[in-house]
Amino acid sequence: MRGGDPLVTRYLSLVSLDKVLELMRQEFPPARFSTEVPLEESVGRITASPVFAGYSVPEAHLAAMDGIAVRSEDSFGAGEQNPVVLHDYARVNTGNVIPEGYDAVIMIEDIRFDGDAAVIRKAASAWQHVRPAGEDIAESEMILPSGHRIRPSDTGALSAYGIIEVAVRTVTVGIIPTGSELVPSGTRPLPGQVVESNTIMAAAWLGALGASCHRYPVTPDVPGEIRAAVERAVRENDMVIVSAGSSAGTRDYTARIIADLGEVLVHGAGIKPGKPVIIGKISGKPIIGMPGYPLSALTVIREIMVPLLGQYGLEAPERQVLPAALTATLSSEVGTCEFVLLSVGKIRDRWVAVPLSRGSGVQMSGVRANAFLRIPDNLEGYEAGENILAELLVPQSLAESALLVSGSHDPSLDYLAELVRKDGIALHSSHTGSMGGLLALRRMSCHAAPLHLLDEGGDYNLPFLEKYLPGQKVTLVCIAEREQGIVSRDGLSLAELPGHRFVNRQKGSGTRILLDHELRKLGIGPSLIPGYERELTTHISVALAVKTGDADAGMCVYSAAKALGLPFVPVGKERYELAIRTEDREDTRIQGLVSAISSPLFRDILSGLGGYDTRETGVFRTVP
Amino acid sequence: MRGGDPLVTRYLSLVSLDKVLELMRQEFPPARFSTEVPLEESVGRITASPVFAGYSVPEAHLAAMDGIAVRSEDSFGAGEQNPVVLHDYARVNTGNVIPEGYDAVIMIEDIRFDGDAAVIRKAASAWQHVRPAGEDIAESEMILPSGHRIRPSDTGALSAYGIIEVAVRTVTVGIIPTGSELVPSGTRPLPGQVVESNTIMAAAWLGALGASCHRYPVTPDVPGEIRAAVERAVRENDMVIVSAGSSAGTRDYTARIIADLGEVLVHGAGIKPGKPVIIGKISGKPIIGMPGYPLSALTVIREIMVPLLGQYGLEAPERQVLPAALTATLSSEVGTCEFVLLSVGKIRDRWVAVPLSRGSGVQMSGVRANAFLRIPDNLEGYEAGENILAELLVPQSLAESALLVSGSHDPSLDYLAELVRKDGIALHSSHTGSMGGLLALRRMSCHAAPLHLLDEGGDYNLPFLEKYLPGQKVTLVCIAEREQGIVSRDGLSLAELPGHRFVNRQKGSGTRILLDHELRKLGIGPSLIPGYERELTTHISVALAVKTGDADAGMCVYSAAKALGLPFVPVGKERYELAIRTEDREDTRIQGLVSAISSPLFRDILSGLGGYDTRETGVFRTVP
């Protein structure tokens, strides 16, 4: 379709990330831009030039004690047995100027006053208890060199030395959102519309590094309008970002416009997410075409724009890196440097890294992640269990507080996350289904696994632990007995499913097992239920599929149906329990989670959500 | 004088820092205050409550590829040898809503169009290349728990999920500067006046943690006015700081006013600097009396106010700590927890910590420091060479870039600091005089020592290295030959010094040695020069003493006299050289410094400063 287009050719021959960074260094030589900011707003900014003291501090000799200023020579000879009586002195408090002619201060404690006379029994040495002029800083001395990141403590000194504005480094960045499907932040998008959020992220990110970002209004997919916006932004800024809407397709004009106005250096980089990135130059200034998918935009900001700002002296804080065992195999294309978001946590003495969804539209992965993995472009990926280097997106102390939960999803987990957060614990939950959680617990790749696995004998969870973790000590903590049922728009029951469009949960999920169990009891075969093979991974996404009319019915917990205001017909109660290794019960994170489960507040939350029987909440069972 | 005052009694029995922190935890139970901020300004703030998605993203099923939306069942049977012709389909681009009735997308690359018909050779599975509704997040799901520090990457997601304002934690802090000697920031203080800078520092520091600070106008030392200001601030804020002027003495009313309006919990803590701190409670709210000396204020902010904000959920980032060898003995009073500012740097594989001036009025120590040392209240201090724990005030990478310079001061060092900063090197200079530098180099407690030590034989520096570092390989790099001379207000020469008030440099400084050498030549004994025994440690402070009229003459380099516009009568030229250990010449920091010295730019700077002969600049000499 687009084979004849030279821009597309470029796009097809991807430029490696290393090459992109090298190109940017060649094309955009270090330059420095600065702006004056009031001292009060200077914290975190980087000085653009040296800062000099406008005057000395102090400018005169000051008393360093409360007492009297004297001429030291008048005191000579004073001693315990030889009091000296002074008539020529001046009363001073700490900070007062020493009146001319005096060169020492005698502390109030060492004086006995006799009328106007001061009696002392100890000679004063010259300049004792005097803060000499210029002691702190002398006029014309350099307070700070350029390139210094201003700390809160520096502001006091700068202010004391007469500074009220500071020249700090900046880069002005013009950000143009393009895309007819975009609606501004704060507007509820209609189906097919997307909130214009990537430029908010870019402005927040680059702004935090010291860039002065200006977001232009949304420009629709009209070449002339985009061109005019780019021309204006190039005039008004040191750097320009053109943010594409998430729908690319036939409406991707950015590269052509950059080629017209200047030069396209890169169209398509060996980076994933973020492949469609464009790097151009107009009037010597960098123009970045930022892809529309949120995680693509995020990756391009972090891996391309942040280093580019570094070339202009706005350096990002260094990122901490730690070795961790990967919990799942990740394959990656050779020739592409891939970035995978991670939840990392420390299980006993070992860091583990759980890869999050790689869907570039799943922006929540960016919120959930506390780290990421870089798969270099010469590798085909990593095997599960391999040791990788995780780059942290949070301070290490916060990563140390991560509690990795893997297993069956339930809305109550969000509330447990909220409760344990008060103890400084960061709960990271992966929706892997009950069997997934069981296996993660076996591989020691999670701290805790929420399960609701129904055994043929009718018991929940325990038989599975005995089977899959034989001989290992495991404790089950009951979160609640919860109602599963059929969610529909018309109040369908389980028996009424045949002939209605159904949406299922994934294999291995407790909900799926319960469904199959109950269908067998009713003698209904899966083939009678259209959509039985379509799998979603959370309760709420099942309820949503029903709400949007995409399916007629699904099975989920009551709270999910209630959250979306849909009818719910109970099928049965199941025991939703948290499995932990018994010897980890001493771990403070697990203690925090267990005590949150047992708290009255959590029971109240469950009651509010509805569909939970809390009589068993907090009850322990152990194997063996 | 003040013995009868119960407040003073409290002050005299100091409360230990641990006890202060414990008291604050008891008296001010955890509370949470919040404020709504626009999403764009939320980076770095901490969520005050969980944030929920207002709608699902996406709300409808979307095409994940450019192509056609089809009913998957229509495609069944298609294969390489068995093309299927579709008439019922809809053209979609990535991001478009899948029209009702369709359940799969076929990529444009896999279609051959034949008029209006689409010919395919591969069956589409249900839901292929479809981004299901709610894939990213479902309505009512929790996006963030409370207590989450918002990262730039989070803002994109929050915006996409409909959030435009975020409730974040805060504490409103009213800050009242008091003191009749205070002048507002930006005003040049007259002698005895002080710029009101501590409240700027407090507001910057607490503000960076998320507090909402309000600085009230300066209140003079009038009890009624201070009282009214405190009453108002308590009404309007969650917490109040009363900042005392630096002159305490007879005008310290804060404690009495707090006692009247509420309760004084602590007046005087076992913390240095910062001893006079007051902690009180009015209407259940904390009131902190912040001492006026800048480094006292800094210490009270860091050690008392920052933990207090932590009780309200505004936690400070954890500070990195590293073991380092102390370069000088520090004695400290038992019963007082003392904080000493440090310059730390890595010399070969060993971290060393150089203590900075402990004068609480020397605010520049706070600017120069990259770390500090806590001497616990049960210790009498530390010996030189002892391993201590340095708490970093900068990221560790910046501390790694520290280049420790110890020795004779010269204004050109500030400019070298500026030049090496461009290579990411942070030059930390201690003014210890030439002999001090030589000894620091011998003890391996600095990287480089600037010297100008005149031997009796008339050569500079080399003979001293042979004597003090015998058999050790040292390289000298000439910074410049610089003119030393007499600075005065009246153009005095060396021979005219007798009878005029002189100000000297400290023993061991090169300037002092040169002066003595030249005085001997002229046959002038020190006793003929009043003030010979008065010692200052920098050239500029000598010139300043002359400028303020405090002395008639001193000896310094030309640039210092020029900076203050004073006459200068040359005495002689001296070789100002940098001594480094020859084997450290490979160190990138030292390489950076050496190449800065050799740069044409540095020569230009020296010419601009005046008084330097640059013909020898950059020349190497080595021993042995």
CSV table of N, CA, C and O in Angstrom, one decimal, chain B residues 113-175:
chain,number,residue,atom,x,y,z
B,113,PHE,N,-7.9,-6.9,-2.1
B,113,PHE,CA,-9.2,-6.4,-2.4
B,113,PHE,C,-9.5,-6.6,-3.9
B,113,PHE,O,-8.6,-6.4,-4.8
B,114,ASP,N,-10.7,-7.1,-4.1
B,114,ASP,CA,-11.2,-7.3,-5.5
B,114,ASP,C,-12.5,-6.5,-5.6
B,114,ASP,O,-13.5,-7.1,-5.3
B,115,GLY,N,-12.3,-5.3,-6.1
B,115,GLY,CA,-13.5,-4.4,-6.1
B,115,GLY,C,-13.9,-4.2,-4.6
B,115,GLY,O,-13.0,-3.9,-3.8
B,116,ASP,N,-15.1,-4.4,-4.3
B,116,ASP,CA,-15.6,-4.3,-2.9
B,116,ASP,C,-15.3,-5.5,-2.1
B,116,ASP,O,-15.5,-5.5,-0.8
B,117,ALA,N,-15.0,-6.6,-2.7
B,117,ALA,CA,-14.8,-7.9,-2.0
B,117,ALA,C,-13.4,-8.0,-1.4
B,117,ALA,O,-12.4,-7.5,-2.0
B,118,ALA,N,-13.3,-8.6,-0.2
B,118,ALA,CA,-12.0,-8.8,0.4
B,118,ALA,C,-11.7,-10.3,0.4
B,118,ALA,O,-12.5,-11.1,0.8
B,119,VAL,N,-10.5,-10.6,-0.2
B,119,VAL,CA,-10.1,-12.0,-0.4
B,119,VAL,C,-9.1,-12.3,0.7
B,119,VAL,O,-8.1,-11.7,0.8
B,120,ILE,N,-9.4,-13.4,1.5
B,120,ILE,CA,-8.4,-13.8,2.5
B,120,ILE,C,-8.1,-15.2,2.3
B,120,ILE,O,-8.8,-16.0,1.7
B,121,ARG,N,-6.9,-15.6,2.8
B,121,ARG,CA,-6.4,-17.0,2.7
B,121,ARG,C,-6.0,-17.6,4.0
B,121,ARG,O,-5.2,-18.5,4.1
B,122,LYS,N,-6.6,-17.0,5.1
B,122,LYS,CA,-6.3,-17.5,6.4
B,122,LYS,C,-7.5,-17.2,7.3
B,122,LYS,O,-8.0,-16.0,7.2
B,123,ALA,N,-7.9,-18.1,8.0
B,123,ALA,CA,-9.1,-17.9,8.9
B,123,ALA,C,-8.8,-17.0,10.0
B,123,ALA,O,-7.6,-17.0,10.5
B,124,ALA,N,-9.7,-16.2,10.4
B,124,ALA,CA,-9.5,-15.3,11.6
B,124,ALA,C,-10.1,-16.0,12.8
B,124,ALA,O,-11.2,-16.5,12.8
B,125,SER,N,-9.3,-16.0,13.9
B,125,SER,CA,-9.9,-16.6,15.2
B,125,SER,C,-10.7,-15.5,15.8
B,125,SER,O,-10.4,-14.3,15.6
B,126,ALA,N,-11.7,-15.9,16.6
B,126,ALA,CA,-12.5,-14.9,17.3
B,126,ALA,C,-11.7,-14.0,18.2
B,126,ALA,O,-10.7,-14.5,18.8
B,127,TRP,N,-11.9,-12.7,18.1
B,127,TRP,CA,-11.3,-11.7,18.9
B,127,TRP,C,-9.8,-11.4,18.6
B,127,TRP,O,-9.1,-10.8,19.3
B,128,GLN,N,-9.3,-11.9,17.4
B,128,GLN,CA,-7.9,-11.6,17.0
B,128,GLN,C,-7.8,-10.2,16.7
B,128,GLN,O,-8.7,-9.6,16.1
B,129,HIS,N,-6.7,-9.6,17.1
B,129,HIS,CA,-6.4,-8.2,16.8
B,129,HIS,C,-7.5,-7.2,17.3
B,129,HIS,O,-7.7,-6.2,16.7
B,130,VAL,N,-8.1,-7.6,18.3
B,130,VAL,CA,-9.1,-6.8,18.9
B,130,VAL,C,-8.6,-6.4,20.3
B,130,VAL,O,-8.2,-7.3,21.1
B,131,ARG,N,-8.7,-5.1,20.7
B,131,ARG,CA,-8.4,-4.7,22.0
B,131,ARG,C,-9.7,-4.7,22.8
B,131,ARG,O,-10.5,-3.8,22.6
B,132,PRO,N,-9.9,-5.7,23.7
B,132,PRO,CA,-11.3,-5.7,24.3
B,132,PRO,C,-11.5,-4.6,25.2
B,132,PRO,O,-10.6,-4.0,25.8
B,133,ALA,N,-12.8,-4.2,25.3
B,133,ALA,CA,-13.2,-3.2,26.3
B,133,ALA,C,-12.7,-3.5,27.7
B,133,ALA,O,-12.7,-4.7,28.1
B,134,GLY,N,-12.2,-2.5,28.4
B,134,GLY,CA,-11.7,-2.8,29.7
B,134,GLY,C,-10.3,-3.5,29.8
B,134,GLY,O,-9.9,-3.8,30.9
B,135,GLU,N,-9.7,-3.7,28.7
B,135,GLU,CA,-8.4,-4.3,28.7
B,135,GLU,C,-7.4,-3.6,29.6
B,135,GLU,O,-6.7,-4.2,30.3
B,136,ASP,N,-7.4,-2.3,29.5
B,136,ASP,CA,-6.5,-1.5,30.3
B,136,ASP,C,-7.0,-1.4,31.8
B,136,ASP,O,-6.3,-1.8,32.7
B,137,ILE,N,-8.1,-0.9,31.9
B,137,ILE,CA,-8.7,-0.8,33.2
B,137,ILE,C,-10.2,-0.8,33.1
B,137,ILE,O,-10.8,-0.4,32.1
B,138,ALA,N,-10.9,-1.4,34.1
B,138,ALA,CA,-12.3,-1.4,34.1
B,138,ALA,C,-12.9,-0.4,35.1
B,138,ALA,O,-12.3,-0.1,36.1
B,139,GLU,N,-14.0,0.2,34.7
B,139,GLU,CA,-14.7,1.1,35.6
B,139,GLU,C,-14.7,0.7,37.0
B,139,GLU,O,-14.9,-0.5,37.3
B,140,SER,N,-14.4,1.5,37.9
B,140,SER,CA,-14.5,1.3,39.4
B,140,SER,C,-13.2,0.6,39.9
B,140,SER,O,-13.1,0.4,41.1
B,141,GLU,N,-12.3,0.2,39.1
B,141,GLU,CA,-11.1,-0.4,39.6
B,141,GLU,C,-10.2,0.6,40.2
B,141,GLU,O,-10.2,1.8,39.8
B,142,MET,N,-9.4,0.2,41.2
B,142,MET,CA,-8.5,1.1,41.8
B,142,MET,C,-7.3,1.4,41.0
B,142,MET,O,-6.6,0.4,40.6
B,143,ILE,N,-7.0,2.6,40.7
B,143,ILE,CA,-5.8,2.9,39.9
B,143,ILE,C,-4.6,3.0,40.8
B,143,ILE,O,-3.5,2.4,40.6
B,144,LEU,N,-4.7,3.7,41.9
B,144,LEU,CA,-3.6,3.9,42.8
B,144,LEU,C,-4.2,3.8,44.2
B,144,LEU,O,-5.3,4.3,44.5
B,145,PRO,N,-3.5,3.2,45.2
B,145,PRO,CA,-3.9,3.2,46.6
B,145,PRO,C,-3.4,4.6,47.1
B,145,PRO,O,-2.7,5.4,46.4
B,146,SER,N,-3.8,4.9,48.3
B,146,SER,CA,-3.3,6.1,48.9
B,146,SER,C,-1.8,5.8,49.3
B,146,SER,O,-1.4,4.7,49.3
B,147,GLY,N,-1.1,6.9,49.6
B,147,GLY,CA,0.3,6.8,50.0
B,147,GLY,C,1.2,6.5,48.8
B,147,GLY,O,2.4,6.1,49.0
B,148,HIS,N,0.7,6.7,47.6
B,148,HIS,CA,1.6,6.5,46.4
B,148,HIS,C,2.2,7.8,46.0
B,148,HIS,O,1.5,8.8,45.8
B,149,ARG,N,3.5,7.8,45.8
B,149,ARG,CA,4.2,9.0,45.3
B,149,ARG,C,4.1,9.1,43.8
B,149,ARG,O,4.5,8.2,43.1
B,150,ILE,N,3.4,10.1,43.3
B,150,ILE,CA,3.1,10.1,41.9
B,150,ILE,C,4.3,10.3,41.0
B,150,ILE,O,5.1,11.3,41.3
B,151,ARG,N,4.5,9.5,40.0
B,151,ARG,CA,5.7,9.6,39.1
B,151,ARG,C,5.2,10.2,37.8
B,151,ARG,O,4.0,10.1,37.5
B,152,PRO,N,6.1,10.8,37.1
B,152,PRO,CA,5.6,11.4,35.8
B,152,PRO,C,4.9,10.4,35.0
B,152,PRO,O,3.9,10.8,34.3
B,153,SER,N,5.3,9.2,34.9
B,153,SER,CA,4.6,8.2,34.1
B,153,SER,C,3.2,7.9,34.5
B,153,SER,O,2.4,7.5,33.7
B,154,ASP,N,2.9,8.1,35.8
B,154,ASP,CA,1.6,7.9,36.3
B,154,ASP,C,0.6,8.9,35.8
B,154,ASP,O,-0.6,8.6,35.6
B,155,THR,N,1.1,10.1,35.5
B,155,THR,CA,0.2,11.2,35.1
B,155,THR,C,-0.6,10.9,33.8
B,155,THR,O,-1.7,11.2,33.7
B,156,GLY,N,0.1,10.2,32.9
B,156,GLY,CA,-0.5,9.8,31.6
B,156,GLY,C,-1.7,8.9,31.9
B,156,GLY,O,-2.8,9.1,31.3
B,157,ALA,N,-1.4,7.9,32.7
B,157,ALA,CA,-2.5,6.9,32.9
B,157,ALA,C,-3.7,7.6,33.7
B,157,ALA,O,-4.8,7.4,33.3
B,158,LEU,N,-3.4,8.4,34.7
B,158,LEU,CA,-4.4,9.0,35.4
B,158,LEU,C,-5.3,9.9,34.5
B,158,LEU,O,-6.5,9.9,34.6
B,159,SER,N,-4.6,10.6,33.7
B,159,SER,CA,-5.3,11.5,32.7
B,159,SER,C,-6.2,10.6,31.8
B,159,SER,O,-7.4,11.0,31.6
B,160,ALA,N,-5.6,9.6,31.3
B,160,ALA,CA,-6.4,8.7,30.4
B,160,ALA,C,-7.6,8.1,31.1
B,160,ALA,O,-8.6,7.8,30.4
B,161,TYR,N,-7.5,7.9,32.4
B,161,TYR,CA,-8.7,7.3,33.1
B,161,TYR,C,-9.6,8.4,33.7
B,161,TYR,O,-10.4,8.1,34.5
B,162,GLY,N,-9.5,9.6,33.2
B,162,GLY,CA,-10.5,10.6,33.6
B,162,GLY,C,-10.1,11.5,34.8
B,162,GLY,O,-11.0,12.2,35.2
B,163,ILE,N,-8.9,11.3,35.3
B,163,ILE,CA,-8.6,12.1,36.5
B,163,ILE,C,-8.0,13.4,36.1
B,163,ILE,O,-7.0,13.5,35.3
B,164,ILE,N,-8.5,14.5,36.6
B,164,ILE,CA,-7.9,15.8,36.3
B,164,ILE,C,-7.4,16.5,37.6
B,164,ILE,O,-6.6,17.4,37.5
B,165,GLU,N,-7.8,16.1,38.7
B,165,GLU,CA,-7.3,16.6,40.0
B,165,GLU,C,-7.0,15.4,40.9
B,165,GLU,O,-7.7,14.4,40.8
B,166,VAL,N,-6.0,15.5,41.7
B,166,VAL,CA,-5.7,14.4,42.6
B,166,VAL,C,-5.7,14.9,44.1
B,166,VAL,O,-5.1,16.0,44.3
B,167,ALA,N,-6.2,14.2,45.0
B,167,ALA,CA,-6.1,14.6,46.4
B,167,ALA,C,-4.8,14.1,46.9
B,167,ALA,O,-4.5,12.9,46.8
B,168,VAL,N,-4.0,15.0,47.3
B,168,VAL,CA,-2.6,14.6,47.8
B,168,VAL,C,-2.4,15.0,49.2
B,168,VAL,O,-3.1,16.0,49.7
B,169,ARG,N,-1.5,14.3,49.9
B,169,ARG,CA,-1.3,14.7,51.3
B,169,ARG,C,-0.6,16.0,51.4
B,169,ARG,O,0.2,16.4,50.5
B,170,THR,N,-0.9,16.7,52.4
B,170,THR,CA,-0.2,18.0,52.7
B,170,THR,C,-0.2,18.3,54.2
B,170,THR,O,-0.9,17.6,54.9
B,171,VAL,N,0.5,19.3,54.6
B,171,VAL,CA,0.4,19.8,55.9
B,171,VAL,C,0.5,21.3,55.7
B,171,VAL,O,1.4,21.7,55.0
B,172,THR,N,-0.4,22.1,56.2
B,172,THR,CA,-0.2,23.6,56.0
B,172,THR,C,0.6,24.1,57.1
B,172,THR,O,0.4,23.8,58.3
B,173,VAL,N,1.7,24.8,56.8
B,173,VAL,CA,2.7,25.2,57.7
B,173,VAL,C,2.7,26.7,57.7
B,173,VAL,O,3.0,27.3,56.6
B,174,GLY,N,2.5,27.4,58.8
B,174,GLY,CA,2.6,28.8,58.9
B,174,GLY,C,4.0,29.2,59.4
B,174,GLY,O,4.4,28.6,60.5
B,175,ILE,N,4.7,30.0,58.8
B,175,ILE,CA,6.1,30.3,59.2
B,175,ILE,C,6.2,31.8,59.5
B,175,ILE,O,5.9,32.6,58.7
